[in-house]
Amino acid sequence: MDVRLFKHASFTTTAVALTLGSFVVFGYLYFTTFYLQLVCGYTPLQTGLLFISLSAGLVAGAPLSQRATQRFSTRTTIAAGIALMGAAFAGVTGLGAHTSPAWFVMDAFALQLGFALVPASGTTLASPSVPTDRTEAGSALLNTLRQLGSALGVAVLGSPLWSRYAGMMTDRLTDSPADIRRTAAEPLASALGTGDPAATQAAAPAFLSAMHTTTLIAAAVCGIALLVTLFIRPSRRTGITLPQAAARERERAGHSA
């Protein structure tokens, strides 16, 4: 890993935006799968059809990203995408056990539309800061960070989700047998599989509350990425990019020779 690439604000901004963007999107895929199948009762096929809206958001956002970058600026386009993602996560709090699937479709579309504005624009923003002989290293580092963010999104957002869910189930089943409380505090499918009326009735509301809390955490992560995008800018004191600095180093080395 060439950590010198992070000296340039544009590369750092892109790295943060891509990592945190992947972080929240894959966390969204994780908990909404439980929501659609176990809370709403959709089959795996129906769930997959609803997730087509995510792909539609990417398809619509890719060409929009290019036009937005040309009309406004790269940094503005990235910021707009992250803001849209944050709004989509806030919209998840409106999902309930009997919410129309149209709400989920529109929210998922908005989330991926926002994310689609980030990768291409981010690459455009980062490219000038990467020396020509380090292009492959810069690209590989961004891809690695994006995949790392995807894995962490499931792990990190899954932790508060199930922690809050387990706590709420334990509180709601204080009068139930110990084995029921212990099983119901495990992931949602375990509570529904107990056959205990109190556990099955408490499971969906507890999961929805935990999911809404988790989405607010994801929205806060989007807020952090937005602040980084807006306020981390190239130093005006130096005013040179990494390729320019490398060229000056080569020039000085030539004079020394």
Tab-separated table of N, CA, C and O in Angstrom, residues 81-134:
chain	number	residue	atom	x	y	z
A	81	GLY	N	-24.526	12.645	-4.291
A	81	GLY	CA	-24.794	11.214	-4.189
A	81	GLY	C	-24.821	10.743	-2.747
A	81	GLY	O	-25.710	9.982	-2.345
A	82	ILE	N	-23.862	11.200	-1.953
A	82	ILE	CA	-23.821	10.793	-0.551
A	82	ILE	C	-25.027	11.337	0.207
A	82	ILE	O	-25.615	10.644	1.049
A	83	ALA	N	-25.411	12.585	-0.094
A	83	ALA	CA	-26.587	13.167	0.566
A	83	ALA	C	-27.849	12.378	0.228
A	83	ALA	O	-28.707	12.157	1.088
A	84	LEU	N	-27.960	11.942	-1.024
A	84	LEU	CA	-29.120	11.142	-1.424
A	84	LEU	C	-29.127	9.799	-0.705
A	84	LEU	O	-30.185	9.306	-0.290
A	85	MET	N	-27.966	9.210	-0.514
A	85	MET	CA	-27.878	7.951	0.227
A	85	MET	C	-28.318	8.144	1.674
A	85	MET	O	-29.049	7.328	2.232
A	86	GLY	N	-27.876	9.242	2.291
A	86	GLY	CA	-28.284	9.513	3.662
A	86	GLY	C	-29.789	9.693	3.780
A	86	GLY	O	-30.416	9.202	4.726
A	87	ALA	N	-30.382	10.388	2.795
A	87	ALA	CA	-31.835	10.573	2.801
A	87	ALA	C	-32.557	9.241	2.634
A	87	ALA	O	-33.603	9.000	3.252
A	88	ALA	N	-31.993	8.354	1.806
A	88	ALA	CA	-32.603	7.036	1.608
A	88	ALA	C	-32.578	6.223	2.898
A	88	ALA	O	-33.542	5.517	3.221
A	89	PHE	N	-31.501	6.322	3.646
A	89	PHE	CA	-31.445	5.607	4.915
A	89	PHE	C	-32.437	6.181	5.912
A	89	PHE	O	-33.057	5.439	6.678
A	90	ALA	N	-32.596	7.480	5.915
A	90	ALA	CA	-33.617	8.070	6.779
A	90	ALA	C	-34.999	7.581	6.375
A	90	ALA	O	-35.880	7.400	7.217
A	91	GLY	N	-35.193	7.337	5.079
A	91	GLY	CA	-36.477	6.838	4.599
A	91	GLY	C	-36.791	5.429	5.049
A	91	GLY	O	-37.959	5.026	5.074
A	92	VAL	N	-35.763	4.660	5.413
A	92	VAL	CA	-35.987	3.294	5.885
A	92	VAL	C	-36.802	3.293	7.171
A	92	VAL	O	-37.511	2.322	7.479
A	93	THR	N	-36.723	4.374	7.948
A	93	THR	CA	-37.482	4.430	9.195
A	93	THR	C	-38.989	4.409	8.944
A	93	THR	O	-39.765	4.188	9.879
A	94	GLY	N	-39.404	4.637	7.706
A	94	GLY	CA	-40.824	4.560	7.366
A	94	GLY	C	-41.292	3.173	6.999
A	94	GLY	O	-42.487	2.959	6.767
A	95	LEU	N	-40.368	2.209	6.955
A	95	LEU	CA	-40.743	0.831	6.620
A	95	LEU	C	-41.310	0.118	7.836
A	95	LEU	O	-40.735	0.166	8.927
A	96	GLY	N	-42.433	-0.555	7.645
A	96	GLY	CA	-43.052	-1.338	8.705
A	96	GLY	C	-43.478	-2.695	8.192
A	96	GLY	O	-43.254	-3.036	7.020
A	97	ALA	N	-44.128	-3.462	9.037
A	97	ALA	CA	-44.532	-4.815	8.662
A	97	ALA	C	-45.568	-4.816	7.547
A	97	ALA	O	-45.666	-5.785	6.785
A	98	HIS	N	-46.340	-3.752	7.437
A	98	HIS	CA	-47.412	-3.710	6.446
A	98	HIS	C	-47.241	-2.553	5.458
A	98	HIS	O	-48.195	-2.149	4.802
A	99	THR	N	-46.029	-2.031	5.347
A	99	THR	CA	-45.761	-0.947	4.410
A	99	THR	C	-45.837	-1.457	2.981
A	99	THR	O	-45.408	-2.577	2.681
A	100	SER	N	-46.358	-0.630	2.096
A	100	SER	CA	-46.437	-1.007	0.686
A	100	SER	C	-45.039	-1.277	0.130
A	100	SER	O	-44.088	-0.530	0.431
A	101	PRO	N	-44.880	-2.321	-0.697
A	101	PRO	CA	-43.557	-2.580	-1.280
A	101	PRO	C	-43.066	-1.445	-2.163
A	101	PRO	O	-41.870	-1.334	-2.421
A	102	ALA	N	-43.982	-0.589	-2.626
A	102	ALA	CA	-43.574	0.545	-3.446
A	102	ALA	C	-42.639	1.467	-2.672
A	102	ALA	O	-41.729	2.080	-3.252
A	103	TRP	N	-42.866	1.579	-1.366
A	103	TRP	CA	-41.993	2.431	-0.545
A	103	TRP	C	-40.566	1.885	-0.546
A	103	TRP	O	-39.613	2.639	-0.717
A	104	PHE	N	-40.447	0.569	-0.372
A	104	PHE	CA	-39.112	-0.035	-0.386
A	104	PHE	C	-38.463	0.134	-1.749
A	104	PHE	O	-37.273	0.441	-1.844
A	105	VAL	N	-39.235	-0.080	-2.816
A	105	VAL	CA	-38.685	0.028	-4.173
A	105	VAL	C	-38.135	1.430	-4.417
A	105	VAL	O	-37.019	1.599	-4.928
A	106	MET	N	-38.893	2.450	-4.051
A	106	MET	CA	-38.440	3.831	-4.264
A	106	MET	C	-37.227	4.149	-3.396
A	106	MET	O	-36.291	4.824	-3.841
A	107	ASP	N	-37.241	3.657	-2.155
A	107	ASP	CA	-36.128	3.941	-1.259
A	107	ASP	C	-34.854	3.247	-1.732
A	107	ASP	O	-33.776	3.846	-1.725
A	108	ALA	N	-34.966	1.986	-2.143
A	108	ALA	CA	-33.799	1.253	-2.629
A	108	ALA	C	-33.258	1.883	-3.914
A	108	ALA	O	-32.039	1.972	-4.110
A	109	PHE	N	-34.161	2.325	-4.777
A	109	PHE	CA	-33.733	2.986	-6.016
A	109	PHE	C	-32.960	4.260	-5.689
A	109	PHE	O	-31.900	4.532	-6.277
A	110	ALA	N	-33.467	5.054	-4.743
A	110	ALA	CA	-32.795	6.300	-4.374
A	110	ALA	C	-31.422	6.028	-3.774
A	110	ALA	O	-30.451	6.754	-4.046
A	111	LEU	N	-31.312	4.968	-2.961
A	111	LEU	CA	-30.033	4.638	-2.357
A	111	LEU	C	-28.980	4.320	-3.406
A	111	LEU	O	-27.873	4.860	-3.384
A	112	GLN	N	-29.320	3.450	-4.345
A	112	GLN	CA	-28.343	3.063	-5.358
A	112	GLN	C	-28.115	4.170	-6.384
A	112	GLN	O	-27.036	4.265	-6.949
A	113	LEU	N	-29.126	4.993	-6.616
A	113	LEU	CA	-28.917	6.146	-7.493
A	113	LEU	C	-27.869	7.067	-6.885
A	113	LEU	O	-26.983	7.575	-7.588
A	114	GLY	N	-27.969	7.283	-5.567
A	114	GLY	CA	-26.969	8.108	-4.906
A	114	GLY	C	-25.592	7.476	-4.943
A	114	GLY	O	-24.594	8.149	-5.224
A	115	PHE	N	-25.535	6.158	-4.703
A	115	PHE	CA	-24.233	5.494	-4.714
A	115	PHE	C	-23.615	5.490	-6.111
A	115	PHE	O	-22.398	5.562	-6.251
A	116	ALA	N	-24.458	5.418	-7.139
A	116	ALA	CA	-23.947	5.397	-8.514
A	116	ALA	C	-23.230	6.694	-8.875
A	116	ALA	O	-22.394	6.707	-9.791
A	117	LEU	N	-23.540	7.774	-8.180
A	117	LEU	CA	-22.878	9.048	-8.463
A	117	LEU	C	-21.466	9.106	-7.894
A	117	LEU	O	-20.697	10.002	-8.243
A	118	VAL	N	-21.122	8.151	-7.029
A	118	VAL	CA	-19.851	8.239	-6.312
A	118	VAL	C	-18.665	7.600	-7.044
A	118	VAL	O	-17.631	8.250	-7.208
A	119	PRO	N	-18.736	6.325	-7.504
A	119	PRO	CA	-17.513	5.678	-8.023
A	119	PRO	C	-16.872	6.378	-9.221
A	119	PRO	O	-15.665	6.660	-9.189
A	120	ALA	N	-17.650	6.638	-10.263
A	120	ALA	CA	-17.062	7.262	-11.453
A	120	ALA	C	-16.556	8.663	-11.145
A	120	ALA	O	-15.452	9.049	-11.545
A	121	SER	N	-17.371	9.437	-10.417
A	121	SER	CA	-16.949	10.795	-10.066
A	121	SER	C	-15.729	10.767	-9.159
A	121	SER	O	-14.821	11.593	-9.287
A	122	GLY	N	-15.717	9.807	-8.228
A	122	GLY	CA	-14.576	9.700	-7.332
A	122	GLY	C	-13.294	9.352	-8.071
A	122	GLY	O	-12.225	9.897	-7.778
A	123	THR	N	-13.391	8.449	-9.035
A	123	THR	CA	-12.215	8.093	-9.833
A	123	THR	C	-11.710	9.301	-10.607
A	123	THR	O	-10.494	9.528	-10.707
A	124	THR	N	-12.641	10.085	-11.146
A	124	THR	CA	-12.263	11.305	-11.867
A	124	THR	C	-11.562	12.284	-10.946
A	124	THR	O	-10.582	12.939	-11.326
A	125	LEU	N	-12.055	12.388	-9.707
A	125	LEU	CA	-11.456	13.303	-8.745
A	125	LEU	C	-10.072	12.848	-8.320
A	125	LEU	O	-9.154	13.667	-8.147
A	126	ALA	N	-9.900	11.527	-8.154
A	126	ALA	CA	-8.634	11.008	-7.627
A	126	ALA	C	-7.549	10.906	-8.688
A	126	ALA	O	-6.362	11.003	-8.366
A	127	SER	N	-7.935	10.712	-9.939
A	127	SER	CA	-6.953	10.422	-10.990
A	127	SER	C	-5.838	11.460	-11.102
A	127	SER	O	-4.661	11.087	-11.213
A	128	PRO	N	-6.130	12.768	-11.097
A	128	PRO	CA	-5.037	13.734	-11.249
A	128	PRO	C	-4.019	13.698	-10.124
A	128	PRO	O	-2.899	14.175	-10.287
A	129	SER	N	-4.388	13.153	-8.980
A	129	SER	CA	-3.480	13.141	-7.835
A	129	SER	C	-2.556	11.937	-7.834
A	129	SER	O	-1.660	11.859	-6.999
A	130	VAL	N	-2.775	10.980	-8.740
A	130	VAL	CA	-1.966	9.763	-8.766
A	130	VAL	C	-0.895	9.887	-9.843
A	130	VAL	O	-1.217	10.128	-11.010
A	131	PRO	N	0.379	9.741	-9.479
A	131	PRO	CA	1.436	9.778	-10.495
A	131	PRO	C	1.210	8.721	-11.568
A	131	PRO	O	0.650	7.650	-11.290
A	132	THR	N	1.624	9.005	-12.763
A	132	THR	CA	1.394	8.100	-13.892
A	132	THR	C	1.944	6.706	-13.626
A	132	THR	O	1.305	5.701	-13.957
A	133	ASP	N	3.107	6.628	-12.991
A	133	ASP	CA	3.703	5.315	-12.746
A	133	ASP	C	3.083	4.597	-11.553
A	133	ASP	O	3.455	3.466	-11.245
A	134	ARG	N	2.114	5.234	-10.884
A	134	ARG	CA	1.450	4.600	-9.743
A	134	ARG	C	-0.045	4.446	-9.985
A	134	ARG	O	-0.809	4.212	-9.039
